[in-house]
Short mmCIF file of C-alpha atoms in Angstrom, two decimals:
data_model
loop_
_atom_site.label_atom_id
_atom_site.label_comp_id
_atom_site.label_asym_id
_atom_site.label_seq_id
_atom_site.Cartn_x
_atom_site.Cartn_y
_atom_site.Cartn_z
CA UNK A 1 -48.10 33.20 -4.78
CA UNK A 2 -48.03 34.93 -1.39
CA UNK A 3 -44.62 35.97 -0.02
CA UNK A 4 -44.23 34.97 3.62
CA UNK A 5 -41.32 36.35 5.65
CA UNK A 6 -40.51 35.01 9.11
CA UNK A 7 -38.37 37.08 11.49
CA UNK A 8 -35.63 35.23 13.35
CA UNK A 9 -33.35 36.44 16.17
CA UNK A 10 -31.10 34.64 18.66
CA UNK A 11 -33.18 32.61 21.12
CA UNK A 12 -36.43 32.68 19.19
CA UNK A 13 -38.98 30.14 20.44
CA UNK A 14 -38.85 27.06 18.21
CA UNK A 15 -42.56 26.28 17.85
CA UNK A 16 -43.52 29.97 17.52
CA UNK A 17 -41.72 29.84 14.19
CA UNK A 18 -42.32 26.34 12.90
CA UNK A 19 -45.98 25.93 13.86
CA UNK A 20 -47.15 28.72 11.51
CA UNK A 21 -44.53 27.64 8.94
CA UNK A 22 -46.02 24.12 8.88
CA UNK A 23 -49.59 25.41 8.47
CA UNK A 24 -48.67 27.80 5.62
CA UNK A 25 -45.76 25.91 4.10
CA UNK A 26 -47.59 22.73 3.20
CA UNK A 27 -49.57 24.78 0.64
CA UNK A 28 -46.68 25.11 -1.77
CA UNK A 29 -49.01 26.44 -4.48
CA UNK A 30 -50.05 29.43 -2.33
CA UNK A 31 -47.15 30.46 -0.08
CA UNK A 32 -43.37 30.73 -0.36
CA UNK A 33 -41.57 31.21 2.92
CA UNK A 34 -38.27 32.97 3.61
CA UNK A 35 -36.52 33.50 6.92
CA UNK A 36 -34.94 36.84 7.85
CA UNK A 37 -32.77 38.23 10.64
CA UNK A 38 -31.30 41.68 11.18
CA UNK A 39 -27.87 40.74 9.80
CA UNK A 40 -28.67 37.48 7.98
CA UNK A 41 -26.69 34.26 8.44
CA UNK A 42 -27.10 31.51 11.01
CA UNK A 43 -29.49 32.05 13.91
CA UNK A 44 -29.65 29.71 16.89
CA UNK A 45 -31.59 29.04 20.04
CA UNK A 46 -31.33 27.06 23.26
CA UNK A 47 -33.06 24.07 21.64
CA UNK A 48 -29.99 23.42 19.48
CA UNK A 49 -31.61 24.81 16.32
CA UNK A 50 -29.24 26.58 13.89
CA UNK A 51 -31.04 27.92 10.87
CA UNK A 52 -30.08 30.02 7.87
CA UNK A 53 -31.60 33.47 7.35
CA UNK A 54 -31.46 36.31 4.85
CA UNK A 55 -30.90 39.98 5.72
CA UNK A 56 -34.05 41.60 7.00
CA UNK A 57 -33.52 44.69 4.84
CA UNK A 58 -34.16 42.44 1.81
CA UNK A 59 -37.83 42.43 2.94
CA UNK A 60 -38.01 46.23 3.13
CA UNK A 61 -40.46 46.56 0.25
CA UNK A 62 -42.99 44.56 2.22
CA UNK A 63 -44.27 41.05 2.32
CA UNK A 64 -47.70 39.58 1.88
CA UNK A 65 -47.42 38.00 5.32
CA UNK A 66 -44.86 39.04 7.95
CA UNK A 67 -44.52 36.64 10.90
CA UNK A 68 -42.88 37.69 14.18
CA UNK A 69 -42.23 34.92 16.74
CA UNK A 70 -41.52 35.27 20.45
CA UNK A 71 -39.08 33.63 22.82
CA UNK A 72 -36.52 34.68 25.41
CA UNK A 73 -34.64 36.61 22.75
CA UNK A 74 -37.39 39.23 22.71
CA UNK A 75 -36.17 40.48 26.11
CA UNK A 76 -33.05 41.71 24.32
CA UNK A 77 -34.60 42.62 21.00
CA UNK A 78 -37.24 45.04 22.35
CA UNK A 79 -34.28 47.37 22.95
CA UNK A 80 -32.67 46.79 19.54
CA UNK A 81 -33.54 50.07 17.81
CA UNK A 82 -32.28 49.17 14.29
CA UNK A 83 -34.33 45.94 14.44
CA UNK A 84 -37.51 47.66 15.70
CA UNK A 85 -37.12 50.34 13.01
CA UNK A 86 -36.89 47.71 10.25
CA UNK A 87 -39.79 45.72 11.74
CA UNK A 88 -41.87 48.91 11.59
CA UNK A 89 -41.03 49.64 7.95
CA UNK A 90 -41.72 46.08 6.86
CA UNK A 91 -44.91 45.76 8.93
CA UNK A 92 -46.28 49.00 7.46
CA UNK A 93 -45.75 47.72 3.91
CA UNK A 94 -46.92 44.13 4.51
CA UNK A 95 -50.47 43.08 3.76
CA UNK A 96 -50.71 41.13 7.03
CA UNK A 97 -48.59 40.89 10.16
CA UNK A 98 -48.87 37.84 12.43
CA UNK A 99 -47.20 37.66 15.85
CA UNK A 100 -46.88 34.64 18.13
CA UNK A 101 -46.36 34.76 21.89
CA UNK A 102 -43.99 37.58 22.97
CA UNK A 103 -43.42 38.47 19.32
CA UNK A 104 -46.24 40.92 20.02
CA UNK A 105 -43.82 42.93 22.17
CA UNK A 106 -41.52 43.48 19.18
CA UNK A 107 -44.40 44.63 16.99
CA UNK A 108 -45.83 46.77 19.82
CA UNK A 109 -42.48 48.55 20.18
CA UNK A 110 -43.01 50.00 16.69
CA UNK A 111 -46.18 51.71 18.06
CA UNK A 112 -48.17 50.25 15.16
CA UNK A 113 -50.38 48.42 17.68
CA UNK A 114 -51.20 51.54 19.70
CA UNK A 115 -54.96 51.71 20.43
CA UNK A 116 -55.45 48.39 18.65
CA UNK A 117 -56.58 45.08 20.15
CA UNK A 118 -53.84 42.47 20.62
CA UNK A 119 -52.85 39.52 22.77
CA UNK A 120 -49.70 37.68 23.77
CA UNK A 121 -48.73 34.71 25.90
CA UNK A 122 -49.90 34.24 29.47
CA UNK A 123 -46.68 33.77 31.41
CA UNK A 124 -45.01 36.93 30.10
CA UNK A 125 -48.24 38.92 29.80
CA UNK A 126 -47.39 41.63 32.31
CA UNK A 127 -43.92 42.11 30.86
CA UNK A 128 -45.34 42.56 27.35
CA UNK A 129 -47.95 45.04 28.61
CA UNK A 130 -45.17 47.02 30.32
CA UNK A 131 -43.41 47.39 26.97
CA UNK A 132 -46.29 49.15 25.21
CA UNK A 133 -49.08 50.43 27.43
CA UNK A 134 -51.04 52.16 24.64
CA UNK A 135 -52.01 48.81 23.13
CA UNK A 136 -55.43 47.45 24.12
CA UNK A 137 -54.07 44.13 25.45
CA UNK A 138 -56.64 41.34 25.73
CA UNK A 139 -55.75 38.64 28.25
CA UNK A 140 -58.45 36.09 27.45
CA UNK A 141 -58.02 35.11 23.81
CA UNK A 142 -56.46 32.34 21.74
CA UNK A 143 -55.75 34.97 19.13
CA UNK A 144 -56.90 38.50 18.28
CA UNK A 145 -57.50 40.12 14.90
CA UNK A 146 -57.44 43.90 14.44
CA UNK A 147 -57.37 44.86 10.78
CA UNK A 148 -54.24 43.45 9.23
CA UNK A 149 -52.70 42.56 12.60
CA UNK A 150 -53.08 39.02 13.97
CA UNK A 151 -51.61 38.38 17.43
CA UNK A 152 -51.69 35.02 19.20
CA UNK A 153 -51.27 33.72 22.73
CA UNK A 154 -48.28 31.53 23.60
CA UNK A 155 -46.38 29.07 21.42
CA UNK A 156 -48.98 26.51 20.23
CA UNK A 157 -51.62 29.23 19.81
CA UNK A 158 -49.65 30.38 16.78
CA UNK A 159 -50.86 27.29 14.91
CA UNK A 160 -54.51 28.00 15.77
CA UNK A 161 -54.07 31.63 14.72
CA UNK A 162 -52.43 30.73 11.41
CA UNK A 163 -55.28 28.36 10.60
CA UNK A 164 -57.65 31.21 11.56
CA UNK A 165 -55.79 33.51 9.19
CA UNK A 166 -56.06 30.92 6.41
CA UNK A 167 -59.76 30.52 7.19
CA UNK A 168 -60.35 34.29 6.99
CA UNK A 169 -58.62 34.50 3.61
CA UNK A 170 -59.27 31.15 1.93
CA UNK A 171 -62.37 29.81 3.71
CA UNK A 172 -62.92 27.58 6.72
CA UNK A 173 -63.17 24.37 4.68
CA UNK A 174 -59.65 24.89 3.37
CA UNK A 175 -58.34 25.63 6.87
CA UNK A 176 -60.05 22.51 8.23
CA UNK A 177 -58.48 20.41 5.47
CA UNK A 178 -55.03 21.66 6.45
CA UNK A 179 -55.71 21.00 10.15
CA UNK A 180 -56.78 17.45 9.25
CA UNK A 181 -53.66 16.86 7.16
CA UNK A 182 -51.61 18.04 10.13
CA UNK A 183 -53.74 15.84 12.45
CA UNK A 184 -54.09 19.02 14.49
CA UNK A 185 -57.08 19.52 16.77
CA UNK A 186 -57.64 23.10 15.65
CA UNK A 187 -59.38 25.33 18.15
CA UNK A 188 -61.45 27.33 15.69
CA UNK A 189 -62.88 29.89 18.15
CA UNK A 190 -60.29 32.61 18.68
CA UNK A 191 -62.07 33.87 21.81
CA UNK A 192 -61.97 30.52 23.62
CA UNK A 193 -58.87 30.32 25.78
CA UNK A 194 -58.09 27.40 28.06
CA UNK A 195 -55.03 29.07 29.51
CA UNK A 196 -56.09 32.53 30.67
CA UNK A 197 -57.04 31.27 34.13
CA UNK A 198 -53.54 29.88 34.67
CA UNK B 1 -28.50 15.44 31.10
CA UNK B 2 -30.26 13.36 28.44
CA UNK B 3 -28.76 13.42 24.94
CA UNK B 4 -31.44 13.88 22.29
CA UNK B 5 -30.58 13.35 18.62
CA UNK B 6 -32.98 14.33 15.85
CA UNK B 7 -32.60 12.81 12.38
CA UNK B 8 -32.90 15.21 9.46
CA UNK B 9 -33.04 14.49 5.72
CA UNK B 10 -34.06 16.54 2.68
CA UNK B 11 -37.79 17.29 2.74
CA UNK B 12 -38.40 16.36 6.35
CA UNK B 13 -41.76 17.59 7.68
CA UNK B 14 -41.22 20.82 9.62
CA UNK B 15 -43.52 20.27 12.59
CA UNK B 16 -42.57 16.57 12.93
CA UNK B 17 -39.17 17.85 14.00
CA UNK B 18 -39.88 21.05 15.85
CA UNK B 19 -42.94 19.98 17.84
CA UNK B 20 -41.02 17.35 19.85
CA UNK B 21 -37.99 19.69 19.94
CA UNK B 22 -40.11 22.41 21.58
CA UNK B 23 -41.56 20.02 24.19
CA UNK B 24 -38.14 18.59 25.14
CA UNK B 25 -35.95 21.60 24.45
CA UNK B 26 -37.59 24.02 26.86
CA UNK B 27 -36.27 21.83 29.70
CA UNK B 28 -32.67 22.95 29.28
CA UNK B 29 -31.72 21.31 32.60
CA UNK B 30 -32.81 17.84 31.36
CA UNK B 31 -32.24 17.58 27.61
CA UNK B 32 -29.62 18.73 25.11
CA UNK B 33 -30.65 18.43 21.49
CA UNK B 34 -28.49 17.88 18.42
CA UNK B 35 -29.54 17.48 14.81
CA UNK B 36 -28.03 14.84 12.52
CA UNK B 37 -28.16 13.90 8.86
CA UNK B 38 -26.40 11.17 6.91
CA UNK B 39 -23.67 13.48 5.60
CA UNK B 40 -24.05 16.46 7.94
CA UNK B 41 -24.30 20.06 6.73
CA UNK B 42 -27.34 22.05 5.66
CA UNK B 43 -30.65 20.24 5.24
CA UNK B 44 -33.68 21.87 3.65
CA UNK B 45 -37.32 21.31 2.92
CA UNK B 46 -40.14 22.73 0.82
CA UNK B 47 -41.13 25.11 3.63
CA UNK B 48 -37.96 27.15 3.07
CA UNK B 49 -36.25 25.76 6.17
CA UNK B 50 -32.45 25.38 5.92
CA UNK B 51 -30.96 23.97 9.08
CA UNK B 52 -27.50 22.85 10.15
CA UNK B 53 -26.84 19.20 11.06
CA UNK B 54 -23.96 17.03 12.24
CA UNK B 55 -22.92 13.73 10.67
CA UNK B 56 -25.18 10.89 11.76
CA UNK B 57 -22.23 8.57 12.40
CA UNK B 58 -21.30 10.89 15.30
CA UNK B 59 -24.34 9.42 17.10
CA UNK B 60 -23.26 5.82 16.50
CA UNK B 61 -22.61 5.10 20.18
CA UNK B 62 -26.26 5.72 20.91
CA UNK B 63 -28.39 8.48 22.29
CA UNK B 64 -30.70 8.67 25.23
CA UNK B 65 -33.51 9.68 22.88
CA UNK B 66 -33.41 9.25 19.09
CA UNK B 67 -36.15 11.11 17.18
CA UNK B 68 -37.06 10.22 13.59
CA UNK B 69 -39.45 12.60 11.78
CA UNK B 70 -41.50 11.95 8.67
CA UNK B 71 -42.25 13.97 5.56
CA UNK B 72 -42.12 13.51 1.81
CA UNK B 73 -38.41 12.82 2.04
CA UNK B 74 -39.14 9.43 3.60
CA UNK B 75 -40.35 8.20 0.17
CA UNK B 76 -36.71 8.44 -0.99
CA UNK B 77 -35.00 7.57 2.26
CA UNK B 78 -36.72 4.19 2.81
CA UNK B 79 -34.49 3.02 -0.06
CA UNK B 80 -31.31 4.66 1.27
CA UNK B 81 -29.46 1.59 2.56
CA UNK B 82 -26.54 3.42 4.26
CA UNK B 83 -29.05 5.63 6.10
CA UNK B 84 -31.27 2.72 7.20
CA UNK B 85 -28.19 0.81 8.37
CA UNK B 86 -27.05 3.75 10.54
CA UNK B 87 -30.59 4.31 11.86
CA UNK B 88 -30.61 0.65 12.92
CA UNK B 89 -27.29 0.84 14.75
CA UNK B 90 -28.22 4.05 16.56
CA UNK B 91 -31.75 2.88 17.40
CA UNK B 92 -30.39 -0.38 18.89
CA UNK B 93 -28.04 1.55 21.17
CA UNK B 94 -30.45 4.35 22.13
CA UNK B 95 -32.49 4.15 25.33
CA UNK B 96 -35.62 5.36 23.52
CA UNK B 97 -36.60 5.86 19.89
CA UNK B 98 -39.47 8.20 18.98
CA UNK B 99 -40.89 8.44 15.47
CA UNK B 100 -43.39 10.98 14.14
CA UNK B 101 -45.67 10.46 11.14
CA UNK B 102 -43.97 8.56 8.29
CA UNK B 103 -40.73 8.51 10.28
CA UNK B 104 -42.09 5.14 11.40
CA UNK B 105 -41.39 3.81 7.89
CA UNK B 106 -37.68 4.60 8.26
CA UNK B 107 -37.49 2.84 11.62
CA UNK B 108 -39.60 -0.07 10.34
CA UNK B 109 -37.17 -0.58 7.44
CA UNK B 110 -34.52 -1.56 10.01
CA UNK B 111 -36.80 -4.48 11.01
CA UNK B 112 -36.52 -3.40 14.66
CA UNK B 113 -40.30 -2.89 14.75
CA UNK B 114 -41.11 -6.37 13.44
CA UNK B 115 -43.87 -7.99 15.56
CA UNK B 116 -44.11 -4.81 17.64
CA UNK B 117 -47.04 -2.40 17.91
CA UNK B 118 -46.62 0.90 16.07
CA UNK B 119 -48.58 3.63 14.34
CA UNK B 120 -48.00 6.31 11.72
CA UNK B 121 -49.97 9.05 10.03
CA UNK B 122 -53.36 8.52 8.45
CA UNK B 123 -52.91 9.82 4.91
CA UNK B 124 -49.84 7.69 4.17
CA UNK B 125 -50.90 4.75 6.34
CA UNK B 126 -51.17 2.18 3.58
CA UNK B 127 -47.85 3.20 2.05
CA UNK B 128 -46.10 2.82 5.42
CA UNK B 129 -47.69 -0.59 5.98
CA UNK B 130 -46.49 -1.70 2.53
CA UNK B 131 -42.90 -0.89 3.57
CA UNK B 132 -42.82 -3.27 6.54
CA UNK B 133 -45.64 -5.77 6.75
CA UNK B 134 -44.28 -7.65 9.80
CA UNK B 135 -45.01 -4.68 12.05
CA UNK B 136 -48.28 -4.78 13.97
CA UNK B 137 -49.55 -1.46 12.62
CA UNK B 138 -52.34 0.15 14.66
CA UNK B 139 -54.53 2.58 12.73
CA UNK B 140 -56.55 4.08 15.57
CA UNK B 141 -54.05 5.69 17.95
CA UNK B 142 -52.64 9.12 18.72
CA UNK B 143 -49.42 7.36 19.62
CA UNK B 144 -48.28 3.83 20.47
CA UNK B 145 -45.68 2.64 22.99
CA UNK B 146 -43.98 -0.74 22.69
CA UNK B 147 -41.04 -1.02 25.03
CA UNK B 148 -38.52 1.64 24.11
CA UNK B 149 -40.27 2.47 20.82
CA UNK B 150 -42.72 5.38 20.69
CA UNK B 151 -44.46 5.95 17.35
CA UNK B 152 -46.96 8.74 16.71
CA UNK B 153 -49.65 9.54 14.19
CA UNK B 154 -49.21 12.49 11.81
CA UNK B 155 -47.39 15.77 12.37
CA UNK B 156 -49.06 17.39 15.43
CA UNK B 157 -49.42 14.00 17.15
CA UNK B 158 -45.66 14.11 17.69
CA UNK B 159 -46.20 16.82 20.31
CA UNK B 160 -48.79 14.74 22.17
CA UNK B 161 -46.49 11.70 22.03
CA UNK B 162 -43.47 13.64 23.30
CA UNK B 163 -45.51 14.93 26.24
CA UNK B 164 -46.62 11.32 26.81
CA UNK B 165 -42.99 10.22 26.78
CA UNK B 166 -42.12 12.95 29.29
CA UNK B 167 -45.08 11.87 31.42
CA UNK B 168 -43.96 8.22 31.41
CA UNK B 169 -40.44 9.17 32.49
CA UNK B 170 -40.87 12.29 34.64
CA UNK B 171 -44.50 12.15 35.77
CA UNK B 172 -47.74 13.53 34.44
CA UNK B 173 -47.61 16.72 36.51
CA UNK B 174 -44.34 17.70 34.87
CA UNK B 175 -45.72 16.93 31.41
CA UNK B 176 -48.84 18.99 32.16
CA UNK B 177 -46.69 21.91 33.28
CA UNK B 178 -44.80 21.85 29.98
CA UNK B 179 -48.06 21.63 28.01
CA UNK B 180 -49.37 24.65 29.94
CA UNK B 181 -46.19 26.66 29.28
CA UNK B 182 -46.60 25.83 25.59
CA UNK B 183 -50.31 26.72 25.83
CA UNK B 184 -50.82 23.35 24.16
CA UNK B 185 -54.09 21.48 24.59
CA UNK B 186 -52.38 18.15 25.23
CA UNK B 187 -54.40 15.08 24.36
CA UNK B 188 -53.25 12.87 27.22
CA UNK B 189 -54.93 9.63 26.11
CA UNK B 190 -52.76 7.96 23.49
CA UNK B 191 -55.59 5.68 22.37
CA UNK B 192 -57.99 8.53 21.56
CA UNK B 193 -57.68 9.48 17.92
CA UNK B 194 -59.84 12.10 16.25
CA UNK B 195 -58.38 11.45 12.82
CA UNK B 196 -58.60 7.71 12.23
CA UNK B 197 -62.10 7.99 10.73
CA UNK B 198 -60.84 10.42 8.09
#
């Protein structure tokens, strides 16, 4: 059983979290998912979501899969030194780290992405780049893989990336079966990006 | 401001809820979203989600938009008479009712869909049909509109349907803008269905 930990913070983007959670979570024989925030407790966002989380330090020994979403809250959290420090420790010890949208900015702040390939969403692209200029940011990509780091473009791209992650680790037939169960038109090619011309 | 109410119950399907919530919720000037369950309080599912809800009777005077998700929990809830009774009262008074996946079975149990066109997900299609045989169930559809009732196919189709609902009420340009912000490859044609041959 693979331990999945999802980071939450105030004003996380709803689908950044729950898209990957749907793709992994429906395989209850393979993945168990827990939600974490810096101080634990209820975390909310502007979509009216209020969700329970555990203390992030409980994940300090590492996870199999660490997921970092984006959202407006990242504008605050990039400057939250205790949070970035914990993200760094957990990311270093996790087997894989997946970011969605501006979640890449939080991971990049740890400097673990320096000189690695990564992507993020289109609308906030320049802001994310300004947060960590030693990352090799790739604008035209649905998602990017560099070693254990998976980074996706905005919001919905997190679902495509998660299916890509499942494909890389469990085979493309399994990933396609999940996409079909979700009735999701999975874009299997991580380099094809409809939105980079926007 | 349009009042959106989302029904929750134990073992709701994660993306059935949060896909539509993402598409509506990012328009904070147009929609406010609240989450309801029969008894209120924390509601969970097999994906590790634990989310706060208000009592469903608080929505008894009707909503502008009432969203009913699917998931394994519907297998229990179709037989929950107090829940179906409240769903019926709220659906009658709401301006629009949107169901995702097997959420259609819960709405159909109220008999409000009798002799109307509706769809649901592919894998549980026959089970849903068996719950309400007076509905005109349509197998090949991404989503179906019949008056104020919008019903979608499985899981991800709820996002396409919600964008279709936004398009019908606010124009296709606005819906396309939201899809682009979400980096979502919106399937605009509700009659085109990749998954009905499955």
